[in-house]
Amino acid sequence: MLFMAAGKGTRMRSKTPKVMHLMLEEPIIYYPLSAAREAGFCDLAVIVGFGGDQVVGWLNDNFPDVSVVWQKEQRGTGHAVKLARDWWRSFENVIVLSGDAPLITPDTLLFFTEMHEKQNNACSFLSFDLDDPTGYGRVVHDGEKVFVVEHKDATEAQRMIKEVNSGMYIFRTEALAAVIDKITCNNAQNEYYLPDAVDLIQNDGGMVAAVKASGADEFLGINDQVQLADAAAVMRARIVRRLMYENGMQCMDPASVWIGPRVVVGHDVVIHPNVQLWGKTVVEDGAFIGSFTVLRNSVVHALANLKGSVRLNDSTVGPRASAGPFSFMREHGELLENAHMGRFVEIKKSKVGKDSKVPHLSYIGDAEIGEGTNIGAGTITCNYDGVRKNPTKIGKNCYVGSDTMIVAPVCIGDEVSTAAGSVITNDIPDGALGVGRAKQRNIEGWTATRRPKPDKQG
């Protein structure tokens, strides 16, 4: 399967290659590649050109087994397929897909290939009906022949045709090899159009057929930012509905929930309005996700409760653990089983032990907290000394008093308490009380000497 991904996408008004624009936080090219993989196609290649280094870098990280073909000079789809001849010539058939068609489904790809084989075609291409076909190549049936006319080259009568070309083809490679060098650039754009191969194959006696798909949504093209947003809305609804039908995910307001394509959601998950789940996030069975929560590359284990307005980046919430509202965990933070982080708490690169609590207004960074420990309001682990980040270790069954400053590196033992308002700079042994604050001193008469006397005039 060969994907066309060399274009600049001028109408996107961006320096980013078109196929690398994000849709639900994944590049556009991710979607057709994933559909092909899900349909069972193994041999994949991508033609890159404008911004190709960026595309290749992403492919190496996400689809490392995909072959790359370079089209340094973008001279049309026919030119691109010709450059890829050394890759496709060893196969019996080659499927050519648009890299900027993210809504194509595995079922449609399988239907397409089945019809191609069943009809024993030399070339098949997917078509569909569109109420407003402006910009699309028209499918023209002329007796037993069928051919495609690009919009810019179509006559007024041809532009009235509703059946359009999707830009997705299957060729018998033997038939394609026989005509690929015959494609010319005698057109308005001075480019080599792959649809011209359709007419050339028919002239050589090959059977060509348009395989019409049932709906148009799968073929929504992306040529500008508005169309990108439209395609994202279709994909968003598709993902949310699938999870509701197949996994029993409960959504109070499905239209306000955004879930990326790599997200995994278990059964009996409840999601309130205005939630976003991105990247490789996993939400296990029975979890609750409150409104305005945003999760990115994070794991929420079974029966966990995110109470709302929670942010998780690359972090984990354990079974029956809870977070929020208005809490933030990042950089591989972890709440273990039945742990809790509450209002206006930030946890960074730290582990909070089983049954432990960081209820409110605290910052925990580069720390490890044992089981059954309570962190009082306003506690801060002072982990940065201006040069490096330093660790804090707090044992089990501790009670850290409110407004405690723990200046790392420091180790607090098990069953330790700290006095409220303390600045802890040294280790505290098991079972001790740590007090690190100045003795209170009251100065009599301070107010009378400092405040001006009231003006009694007037």
CSV table of C-alpha atoms in Angstrom, one decimal:
chain,number,residue,atom,x,y,z
A,1,MET,CA,0.0,0.0,0.0
A,2,LEU,CA,1.4,3.3,-1.1
A,3,PHE,CA,0.5,6.6,0.7
A,4,MET,CA,0.8,10.0,-1.0
A,5,ALA,CA,2.2,12.4,1.5
A,6,ALA,CA,4.6,14.7,-0.4
A,7,GLY,CA,2.4,17.8,-0.8
A,8,LYS,CA,3.0,21.1,0.9
A,9,GLY,CA,-0.7,21.9,1.5
A,10,THR,CA,-0.4,25.6,0.5
A,11,ARG,CA,-4.0,26.4,1.7
A,12,MET,CA,-3.2,25.2,5.2
A,13,ARG,CA,-1.3,28.5,5.5
A,14,SER,CA,1.5,26.8,7.5
A,15,LYS,CA,5.1,25.7,7.3
A,16,THR,CA,4.1,22.3,8.6
A,17,PRO,CA,3.7,19.5,6.0
A,18,LYS,CA,0.0,18.9,5.5
A,19,VAL,CA,0.1,15.3,6.7
A,20,MET,CA,1.8,16.3,9.9
A,21,HIS,CA,-0.9,18.7,11.0
A,22,LEU,CA,-2.5,17.4,14.2
A,23,MET,CA,-6.0,15.9,14.3
A,24,LEU,CA,-7.0,14.9,17.8
A,25,GLU,CA,-3.3,15.3,18.7
A,26,GLU,CA,-2.1,12.8,16.1
A,27,PRO,CA,-0.7,13.7,12.6
A,28,ILE,CA,-3.2,13.3,9.8
A,29,ILE,CA,-1.0,10.5,8.3
A,30,TYR,CA,-1.5,8.4,11.4
A,31,TYR,CA,-5.1,7.6,10.6
A,32,PRO,CA,-4.8,6.0,7.1
A,33,LEU,CA,-1.7,4.1,8.2
A,34,SER,CA,-3.6,2.8,11.2
A,35,ALA,CA,-6.6,1.9,9.1
A,36,ALA,CA,-4.3,-0.1,6.7
A,37,ARG,CA,-2.7,-1.9,9.6
A,38,GLU,CA,-6.1,-2.8,11.1
A,39,ALA,CA,-7.3,-4.1,7.8
A,40,GLY,CA,-4.3,-6.4,7.7
A,41,PHE,CA,-2.0,-4.8,5.2
A,42,CYS,CA,1.6,-5.3,6.1
A,43,ASP,CA,3.7,-3.8,3.2
A,44,LEU,CA,3.3,-0.1,3.4
A,45,ALA,CA,5.3,2.8,1.9
A,46,VAL,CA,4.9,6.6,2.2
A,47,ILE,CA,6.0,9.1,-0.5
A,48,VAL,CA,7.4,12.2,1.2
A,49,GLY,CA,8.5,15.5,-0.2
A,50,PHE,CA,7.8,18.9,1.4
A,51,GLY,CA,9.0,18.8,5.0
A,52,GLY,CA,9.9,15.2,4.4
A,53,ASP,CA,12.5,15.0,7.2
A,54,GLN,CA,9.8,15.8,9.7
A,55,VAL,CA,7.5,13.1,8.3
A,56,VAL,CA,10.3,10.5,8.2
A,57,GLY,CA,11.3,11.3,11.8
A,58,TRP,CA,7.7,10.7,12.9
A,59,LEU,CA,7.5,7.5,10.9
A,60,ASN,CA,10.7,6.2,12.4
A,61,ASP,CA,9.2,6.6,15.9
A,62,ASN,CA,5.7,5.4,15.2
A,63,PHE,CA,5.7,3.1,12.1
A,64,PRO,CA,9.4,2.1,11.8
A,65,ASP,CA,8.7,-0.8,9.4
A,66,VAL,CA,7.1,1.6,6.8
A,67,SER,CA,9.2,2.2,3.7
A,68,VAL,CA,9.9,5.8,2.5
A,69,VAL,CA,10.1,7.1,-1.1
A,70,TRP,CA,11.3,10.6,-1.7
A,71,GLN,CA,9.7,13.0,-4.2
A,72,LYS,CA,12.1,15.9,-4.0
A,73,GLU,CA,10.2,17.9,-6.7
A,74,GLN,CA,6.4,17.7,-6.4
A,75,ARG,CA,5.2,17.2,-10.0
A,76,GLY,CA,1.9,15.4,-9.4
A,77,THR,CA,0.6,12.1,-8.2
A,78,GLY,CA,1.6,10.3,-11.4
A,79,HIS,CA,5.2,11.5,-11.0
A,80,ALA,CA,5.2,10.3,-7.3
A,81,VAL,CA,4.0,6.8,-8.2
A,82,LYS,CA,6.6,6.6,-10.9
A,83,LEU,CA,9.3,7.4,-8.4
A,84,ALA,CA,8.0,4.5,-6.2
A,85,ARG,CA,8.2,2.0,-9.0
A,86,ASP,CA,11.2,0.1,-7.5
A,87,TRP,CA,9.1,-0.5,-4.4
A,88,TRP,CA,5.8,-1.6,-5.9
A,89,ARG,CA,7.0,-3.5,-8.9
A,90,SER,CA,7.5,-6.7,-6.9
A,91,PHE,CA,3.9,-7.0,-5.8
A,92,GLU,CA,1.0,-8.3,-7.9
A,93,ASN,CA,-1.2,-5.3,-6.9
A,94,VAL,CA,-0.5,-1.9,-5.4
A,95,ILE,CA,-3.0,0.2,-3.5
A,96,VAL,CA,-2.5,4.0,-3.7
A,97,LEU,CA,-4.1,6.1,-1.0
A,98,SER,CA,-4.1,9.7,0.0
A,99,GLY,CA,-2.1,10.5,3.1
A,100,ASP,CA,-4.5,13.3,3.9
A,101,ALA,CA,-7.6,11.2,4.0
A,102,PRO,CA,-7.8,10.3,7.7
A,103,LEU,CA,-11.4,9.1,7.8
A,104,ILE,CA,-11.0,6.0,5.6
A,105,THR,CA,-12.0,2.9,7.5
A,106,PRO,CA,-10.5,-0.7,7.5
A,107,ASP,CA,-13.9,-2.0,6.4
A,108,THR,CA,-13.9,0.2,3.3
A,109,LEU,CA,-10.3,-0.8,2.4
A,110,LEU,CA,-11.3,-4.5,2.7
A,111,PHE,CA,-14.4,-3.9,0.6
A,112,PHE,CA,-12.3,-2.1,-2.0
A,113,THR,CA,-9.8,-4.9,-2.4
A,114,GLU,CA,-12.5,-7.6,-2.4
A,115,MET,CA,-14.3,-5.9,-5.3
A,116,HIS,CA,-11.1,-5.4,-7.2
A,117,GLU,CA,-10.2,-9.1,-7.0
A,118,LYS,CA,-13.8,-10.2,-7.6
A,119,GLN,CA,-14.1,-8.1,-10.8
A,120,ASN,CA,-10.6,-9.1,-11.9
A,121,ASN,CA,-9.8,-5.5,-12.7
A,122,ALA,CA,-6.5,-4.1,-14.0
A,123,CYS,CA,-7.4,-0.9,-12.1
A,124,SER,CA,-10.1,0.0,-9.6
A,125,PHE,CA,-10.7,3.3,-7.9
A,126,LEU,CA,-13.0,4.3,-5.1
A,127,SER,CA,-15.7,6.8,-5.9
A,128,PHE,CA,-18.5,8.4,-4.0
A,129,ASP,CA,-21.4,10.8,-4.5
A,130,LEU,CA,-21.1,14.4,-3.3
A,131,ASP,CA,-23.7,17.1,-3.3
A,132,ASP,CA,-21.1,19.8,-3.9
A,133,PRO,CA,-18.3,18.2,-5.9
A,134,THR,CA,-16.3,21.4,-6.3
A,135,GLY,CA,-12.6,20.6,-6.4
A,136,TYR,CA,-12.9,16.9,-6.9
A,137,GLY,CA,-12.1,14.9,-10.0
A,138,ARG,CA,-15.4,13.8,-11.8
A,139,VAL,CA,-16.0,10.2,-12.6
A,140,VAL,CA,-17.2,10.0,-16.3
A,141,HIS,CA,-18.8,6.9,-17.6
A,142,ASP,CA,-18.7,6.5,-21.3
A,143,GLY,CA,-20.2,3.2,-22.3
A,144,GLU,CA,-18.0,0.4,-20.9
A,145,LYS,CA,-15.2,2.8,-20.2
A,146,VAL,CA,-14.8,5.0,-17.1
A,147,PHE,CA,-12.3,7.8,-16.6
A,148,VAL,CA,-11.6,10.7,-14.3
A,149,VAL,CA,-11.4,14.4,-15.2
A,150,GLU,CA,-9.8,16.8,-12.7
A,151,HIS,CA,-12.0,19.7,-11.7
A,152,LYS,CA,-9.8,22.3,-13.3
A,153,ASP,CA,-9.8,20.5,-16.6
A,154,ALA,CA,-13.5,19.5,-16.6
A,155,THR,CA,-16.1,21.0,-18.9
A,156,GLU,CA,-19.2,22.7,-17.6
A,157,ALA,CA,-21.2,19.6,-18.3
A,158,GLN,CA,-18.7,17.4,-16.5
A,159,ARG,CA,-18.7,19.6,-13.5
A,160,MET,CA,-22.4,18.8,-13.0
A,161,ILE,CA,-21.5,15.2,-12.3
A,162,LYS,CA,-21.9,14.2,-8.6
A,163,GLU,CA,-19.8,11.0,-8.6
A,164,VAL,CA,-16.3,12.0,-7.8
A,165,ASN,CA,-12.9,10.3,-7.5
A,166,SER,CA,-11.6,9.6,-4.0
A,167,GLY,CA,-8.0,9.5,-5.2
A,168,MET,CA,-7.6,5.9,-4.0
A,169,TYR,CA,-6.6,3.3,-6.5
A,170,ILE,CA,-5.7,-0.4,-6.8
A,171,PHE,CA,-3.5,-1.3,-9.8
A,172,ARG,CA,-2.3,-4.5,-11.2
A,173,THR,CA,1.3,-3.7,-11.1
A,174,GLU,CA,1.9,-5.2,-14.5
A,175,ALA,CA,-0.7,-2.9,-16.0
A,176,LEU,CA,0.6,0.1,-14.1
A,177,ALA,CA,4.2,-0.5,-15.2
A,178,ALA,CA,3.1,-0.6,-18.8
A,179,VAL,CA,1.6,2.9,-18.7
A,180,ILE,CA,3.4,4.8,-16.0
A,181,ASP,CA,5.9,6.3,-18.4
A,182,LYS,CA,3.2,7.3,-20.8
A,183,ILE,CA,1.5,9.8,-18.5
A,184,THR,CA,2.1,13.4,-19.7
A,185,CYS,CA,1.8,16.8,-18.1
A,186,ASN,CA,-0.4,18.4,-20.8
A,187,ASN,CA,-2.8,20.0,-18.4
A,188,ALA,CA,-3.6,23.3,-16.6
A,189,GLN,CA,-1.2,22.5,-13.8
A,190,ASN,CA,1.6,21.1,-15.9
A,191,GLU,CA,1.6,18.0,-13.6
A,192,TYR,CA,1.6,14.3,-14.1
A,193,TYR,CA,-1.8,13.0,-12.9
A,194,LEU,CA,-2.2,9.5,-11.7
A,195,PRO,CA,-5.9,9.4,-13.0
A,196,ASP,CA,-4.5,9.5,-16.5
A,197,ALA,CA,-3.2,6.0,-15.9
A,198,VAL,CA,-6.9,4.9,-15.8
A,199,ASP,CA,-7.5,5.9,-19.4
A,200,LEU,CA,-4.2,4.6,-20.6
A,201,ILE,CA,-4.8,1.1,-19.0
A,202,GLN,CA,-8.2,1.0,-20.7
A,203,ASN,CA,-6.7,1.9,-24.1
A,204,ASP,CA,-4.4,-1.1,-23.6
A,205,GLY,CA,-7.5,-3.3,-23.1
A,206,GLY,CA,-7.4,-3.5,-19.3
A,207,MET,CA,-10.6,-3.6,-17.3
A,208,VAL,CA,-11.1,-0.5,-15.1
A,209,ALA,CA,-14.0,0.0,-12.7
A,210,ALA,CA,-15.1,2.7,-10.2
A,211,VAL,CA,-16.0,1.0,-6.9
A,212,LYS,CA,-18.6,3.3,-5.3
A,213,ALA,CA,-18.5,3.6,-1.5
A,214,SER,CA,-21.7,4.0,0.4
A,215,GLY,CA,-21.0,7.3,2.1
A,216,ALA,CA,-18.9,10.5,1.7
A,217,ASP,CA,-17.7,11.1,5.2
A,218,GLU,CA,-14.8,8.8,4.8
A,219,PHE,CA,-13.4,10.8,1.9
A,220,LEU,CA,-13.5,14.3,3.4
A,221,GLY,CA,-10.4,15.9,2.0
A,222,ILE,CA,-8.2,18.2,4.0
A,223,ASN,CA,-7.0,21.2,2.1
A,224,ASP,CA,-7.3,24.0,4.8
A,225,GLN,CA,-7.7,24.4,8.5
A,226,VAL,CA,-11.5,24.5,8.3
A,227,GLN,CA,-11.6,21.1,6.6
A,228,LEU,CA,-9.2,19.8,9.2
A,229,ALA,CA,-11.5,20.9,12.0
A,230,ASP,CA,-14.5,19.3,10.2
A,231,ALA,CA,-12.6,16.0,9.8
A,232,ALA,CA,-11.6,16.1,13.5
A,233,ALA,CA,-15.2,16.5,14.5
A,234,VAL,CA,-16.2,13.5,12.5
A,235,MET,CA,-13.4,11.4,14.0
A,236,ARG,CA,-14.2,12.6,17.5
A,237,ALA,CA,-17.8,11.5,17.2
A,238,ARG,CA,-16.8,8.2,15.7
A,239,ILE,CA,-14.4,7.4,18.5
A,240,VAL,CA,-16.8,8.4,21.3
A,241,ARG,CA,-19.8,6.5,19.8
A,242,ARG,CA,-17.7,3.4,19.3
A,243,LEU,CA,-16.6,3.4,23.0
A,244,MET,CA,-20.2,4.0,24.1
A,245,TYR,CA,-21.5,1.1,21.9
A,246,GLU,CA,-18.7,-1.4,22.4
A,247,ASN,CA,-17.5,-0.7,26.0
A,248,GLY,CA,-20.5,0.8,27.7
A,249,MET,CA,-18.8,4.1,28.3
A,250,GLN,CA,-21.3,6.5,29.9
A,251,CYS,CA,-21.2,10.1,28.6
A,252,MET,CA,-23.6,12.7,29.9
A,253,ASP,CA,-22.7,15.0,26.9
A,254,PRO,CA,-20.9,13.0,24.1
A,255,ALA,CA,-20.6,16.1,21.9
A,256,SER,CA,-18.3,17.8,24.5
A,257,VAL,CA,-16.0,14.8,25.0
A,258,TRP,CA,-12.7,14.6,23.0
A,259,ILE,CA,-10.8,11.3,22.9
A,260,GLY,CA,-7.8,10.6,20.8
A,261,PRO,CA,-7.4,7.5,18.6
A,262,ARG,CA,-4.8,5.7,20.8
A,263,VAL,CA,-6.8,6.1,24.0
A,264,VAL,CA,-8.0,2.8,25.7
A,265,VAL,CA,-11.2,3.0,27.7
A,266,GLY,CA,-12.5,0.0,29.7
A,267,HIS,CA,-16.1,-0.9,30.6
A,268,ASP,CA,-18.4,1.0,32.9
A,269,VAL,CA,-16.4,4.2,32.7
A,270,VAL,CA,-18.3,7.4,33.5
A,271,ILE,CA,-17.2,10.6,31.7
A,272,HIS,CA,-18.8,13.9,32.5
A,273,PRO,CA,-18.9,16.8,30.0
A,274,ASN,CA,-15.9,18.7,28.7
A,275,VAL,CA,-13.3,15.9,29.2
A,276,GLN,CA,-10.2,15.4,27.0
A,277,LEU,CA,-8.3,12.2,26.8
A,278,TRP,CA,-5.1,12.2,24.6
A,279,GLY,CA,-2.1,10.2,23.6
A,280,LYS,CA,-1.7,6.7,25.0
A,281,THR,CA,-4.0,7.3,27.9
A,282,VAL,CA,-5.7,4.2,29.5
A,283,VAL,CA,-8.8,4.4,31.6
A,284,GLU,CA,-9.7,1.1,33.3
A,285,ASP,CA,-13.1,-0.3,34.3
A,286,GLY,CA,-15.4,1.6,36.6
A,287,ALA,CA,-13.3,4.8,36.7
A,288,PHE,CA,-15.0,8.2,37.0
A,289,ILE,CA,-13.7,11.2,35.0
A,290,GLY,CA,-15.2,14.5,36.1
A,291,SER,CA,-15.8,17.6,34.0
A,292,PHE,CA,-12.9,19.7,32.6
A,293,THR,CA,-10.4,16.9,33.2
A,294,VAL,CA,-7.5,16.6,30.7
A,295,LEU,CA,-5.4,13.4,30.6
A,296,ARG,CA,-2.4,13.0,28.4
A,297,ASN,CA,-0.4,9.7,28.2
A,298,SER,CA,-1.6,8.7,31.6
A,299,VAL,CA,-3.2,5.6,33.3
A,300,VAL,CA,-6.3,5.7,35.5
A,301,HIS,CA,-6.8,2.4,37.2
A,302,ALA,CA,-10.0,0.6,38.0
A,303,LEU,CA,-12.5,2.5,40.2
A,304,ALA,CA,-10.4,5.6,40.4
A,305,ASN,CA,-12.2,8.9,40.9
A,306,LEU,CA,-11.1,12.1,39.2
A,307,LYS,CA,-13.4,14.6,40.6
A,308,GLY,CA,-13.1,17.3,38.0
A,309,SER,CA,-10.6,19.8,36.6
A,310,VAL,CA,-7.8,17.3,37.0
A,311,ARG,CA,-4.7,17.4,34.8
A,312,LEU,CA,-2.5,14.4,34.4
A,313,ASN,CA,0.6,14.3,32.1
A,314,ASP,CA,2.5,11.0,31.9
A,315,SER,CA,1.2,9.9,35.3
A,316,THR,CA,-0.7,7.2,37.0
A,317,VAL,CA,-3.7,7.1,39.4
A,318,GLY,CA,-4.0,3.8,41.2
A,319,PRO,CA,-7.1,1.6,41.9
A,320,ARG,CA,-9.7,3.4,44.0
A,321,ALA,CA,-7.4,6.5,44.2
A,322,SER,CA,-8.9,9.9,43.8
A,323,ALA,CA,-7.8,13.3,42.6
A,324,GLY,CA,-9.3,16.8,42.4
A,325,PRO,CA,-10.9,19.0,41.9
A,326,PHE,CA,-8.2,21.4,40.5
A,327,SER,CA,-5.2,19.1,40.9
A,328,PHE,CA,-2.2,18.5,38.6
A,329,MET,CA,0.2,15.6,38.3
A,330,ARG,CA,3.0,15.4,35.8
A,331,GLU,CA,6.3,13.8,34.8
A,332,HIS,CA,5.6,10.2,36.0
A,333,GLY,CA,3.8,11.1,39.1
A,334,GLU,CA,1.9,8.2,40.8
A,335,LEU,CA,-0.9,7.8,43.2
A,336,LEU,CA,-1.0,4.3,44.6
A,337,GLU,CA,-4.1,2.4,45.7
A,338,ASN,CA,-6.6,4.5,47.5
A,339,ALA,CA,-4.3,7.5,47.7
A,340,HIS,CA,-5.7,11.0,47.2
A,341,MET,CA,-4.5,14.4,45.9
A,342,GLY,CA,-6.9,17.2,46.5
A,343,ARG,CA,-7.7,20.8,45.7
A,344,PHE,CA,-4.9,22.9,44.2
A,345,VAL,CA,-2.3,20.2,44.6
A,346,GLU,CA,0.6,19.7,42.2
A,347,ILE,CA,2.6,16.5,42.2
A,348,LYS,CA,5.7,16.2,40.0
A,349,LYS,CA,7.8,13.1,39.5
A,350,SER,CA,6.7,11.7,42.9
A,351,LYS,CA,5.0,8.6,44.3
A,352,VAL,CA,2.2,8.9,46.9
A,353,GLY,CA,1.8,5.6,48.8
A,354,LYS,CA,-1.3,3.5,49.4
A,355,ASP,CA,-3.9,5.2,51.6
A,356,SER,CA,-1.9,8.4,51.8
A,357,LYS,CA,-3.3,11.9,51.3
A,358,VAL,CA,-2.2,15.2,49.9
A,359,PRO,CA,-5.5,17.0,50.4
A,360,HIS,CA,-5.0,20.6,49.4
A,361,LEU,CA,-2.7,23.5,48.5
A,362,SER,CA,0.6,21.6,48.4
A,363,TYR,CA,3.5,21.0,46.0
A,364,ILE,CA,5.2,17.6,46.0
A,365,GLY,CA,8.2,17.3,43.7
A,366,ASP,CA,10.8,14.5,43.4
A,367,ALA,CA,9.4,12.8,46.5
A,368,GLU,CA,8.4,9.4,47.7
A,369,ILE,CA,5.7,9.2,50.3
A,370,GLY,CA,5.0,5.9,52.2
A,371,GLU,CA,1.6,4.3,53.1
A,372,GLY,CA,-1.0,6.0,55.3
A,373,THR,CA,0.7,9.4,55.5
A,374,ASN,CA,-1.2,12.7,55.6
A,375,ILE,CA,0.4,15.8,54.1
A,376,GLY,CA,-1.0,19.0,55.7
A,377,ALA,CA,-2.2,22.0,53.7
A,378,GLY,CA,0.4,24.3,52.2
A,379,THR,CA,3.3,21.7,52.4
A,380,ILE,CA,6.1,22.1,49.9
A,381,THR,CA,9.0,19.9,49.1
A,382,CYS,CA,11.7,22.4,48.2
A,383,ASN,CA,13.4,20.2,45.7
A,384,TYR,CA,15.4,22.7,43.6
A,385,ASP,CA,18.5,24.3,45.0
A,386,GLY,CA,19.2,26.4,41.9
A,387,VAL,CA,21.5,23.8,40.3
A,388,ARG,CA,19.8,20.4,40.7
A,389,LYS,CA,16.6,18.7,41.7
A,390,ASN,CA,16.9,16.9,45.1
A,391,PRO,CA,14.8,14.0,46.5
A,392,THR,CA,12.6,13.9,49.5
A,393,LYS,CA,11.6,10.7,51.2
A,394,ILE,CA,8.7,10.6,53.7
A,395,GLY,CA,7.9,7.3,55.5
A,396,LYS,CA,4.6,5.6,56.3
A,397,ASN,CA,2.0,6.7,58.8
A,398,CYS,CA,3.4,10.2,59.0
A,399,TYR,CA,1.6,13.4,59.8
A,400,VAL,CA,3.1,16.4,58.1
A,401,GLY,CA,1.8,19.6,59.7
A,402,SER,CA,0.3,22.4,57.6
A,403,ASP,CA,2.7,24.9,55.9
A,404,THR,CA,5.8,22.6,56.4
A,405,MET,CA,8.7,23.4,54.1
A,406,ILE,CA,10.8,20.3,53.5
A,407,VAL,CA,14.2,21.4,52.1
A,408,ALA,CA,15.6,18.5,50.1
A,409,PRO,CA,17.5,16.4,50.2
A,410,VAL,CA,16.0,15.1,53.4
A,411,CYS,CA,14.6,11.8,54.7
A,412,ILE,CA,11.7,11.6,57.1
A,413,GLY,CA,11.2,8.3,58.9
A,414,ASP,CA,8.1,6.3,59.7
A,415,GLU,CA,5.4,7.5,62.1
A,416,VAL,CA,6.9,11.0,62.1
A,417,SER,CA,5.1,14.3,62.7
A,418,THR,CA,6.2,17.8,61.9
A,419,ALA,CA,5.0,20.9,63.6
A,420,ALA,CA,2.9,23.3,61.5
A,421,GLY,CA,5.0,26.0,59.9
A,422,SER,CA,8.2,24.2,60.2
A,423,VAL,CA,11.2,24.4,57.9
A,424,ILE,CA,12.7,20.9,57.8
A,425,THR,CA,16.3,20.8,56.7
A,426,ASN,CA,17.6,17.7,58.4
A,427,ASP,CA,16.5,14.0,58.5
A,428,ILE,CA,13.9,13.0,61.1
A,429,PRO,CA,14.2,9.6,62.8
A,430,ASP,CA,11.3,7.2,63.1
A,431,GLY,CA,8.6,8.2,65.6
A,432,ALA,CA,10.0,11.7,66.2
A,433,LEU,CA,8.4,15.2,66.0
A,434,GLY,CA,10.2,17.6,63.8
A,435,VAL,CA,10.1,21.2,64.7
A,436,GLY,CA,11.9,23.8,62.7
A,437,ARG,CA,10.6,27.3,63.5
A,438,ALA,CA,11.6,30.3,65.5
A,439,LYS,CA,10.2,30.8,69.0
A,440,GLN,CA,7.2,33.2,69.1
A,441,ARG,CA,7.9,36.5,70.7
A,442,ASN,CA,5.2,39.1,71.5
A,443,ILE,CA,6.1,42.8,71.6
A,444,GLU,CA,3.8,44.7,73.8
A,445,GLY,CA,2.5,48.1,72.7
A,446,TRP,CA,3.6,47.6,69.0
A,447,THR,CA,0.3,48.8,67.5
A,448,ALA,CA,0.1,52.0,69.5
A,449,THR,CA,3.7,53.0,68.5
A,450,ARG,CA,3.3,52.3,64.8
A,451,ARG,CA,-0.2,53.4,63.9
A,452,PRO,CA,-1.1,57.1,63.5
A,453,LYS,CA,-3.6,58.5,66.0
A,454,PRO,CA,-7.1,59.2,64.6
A,455,ASP,CA,-7.7,62.8,63.4
A,456,LYS,CA,-10.2,64.2,65.8
A,457,GLN,CA,-10.8,67.5,63.8
A,458,GLY,CA,-14.0,68.3,62.0
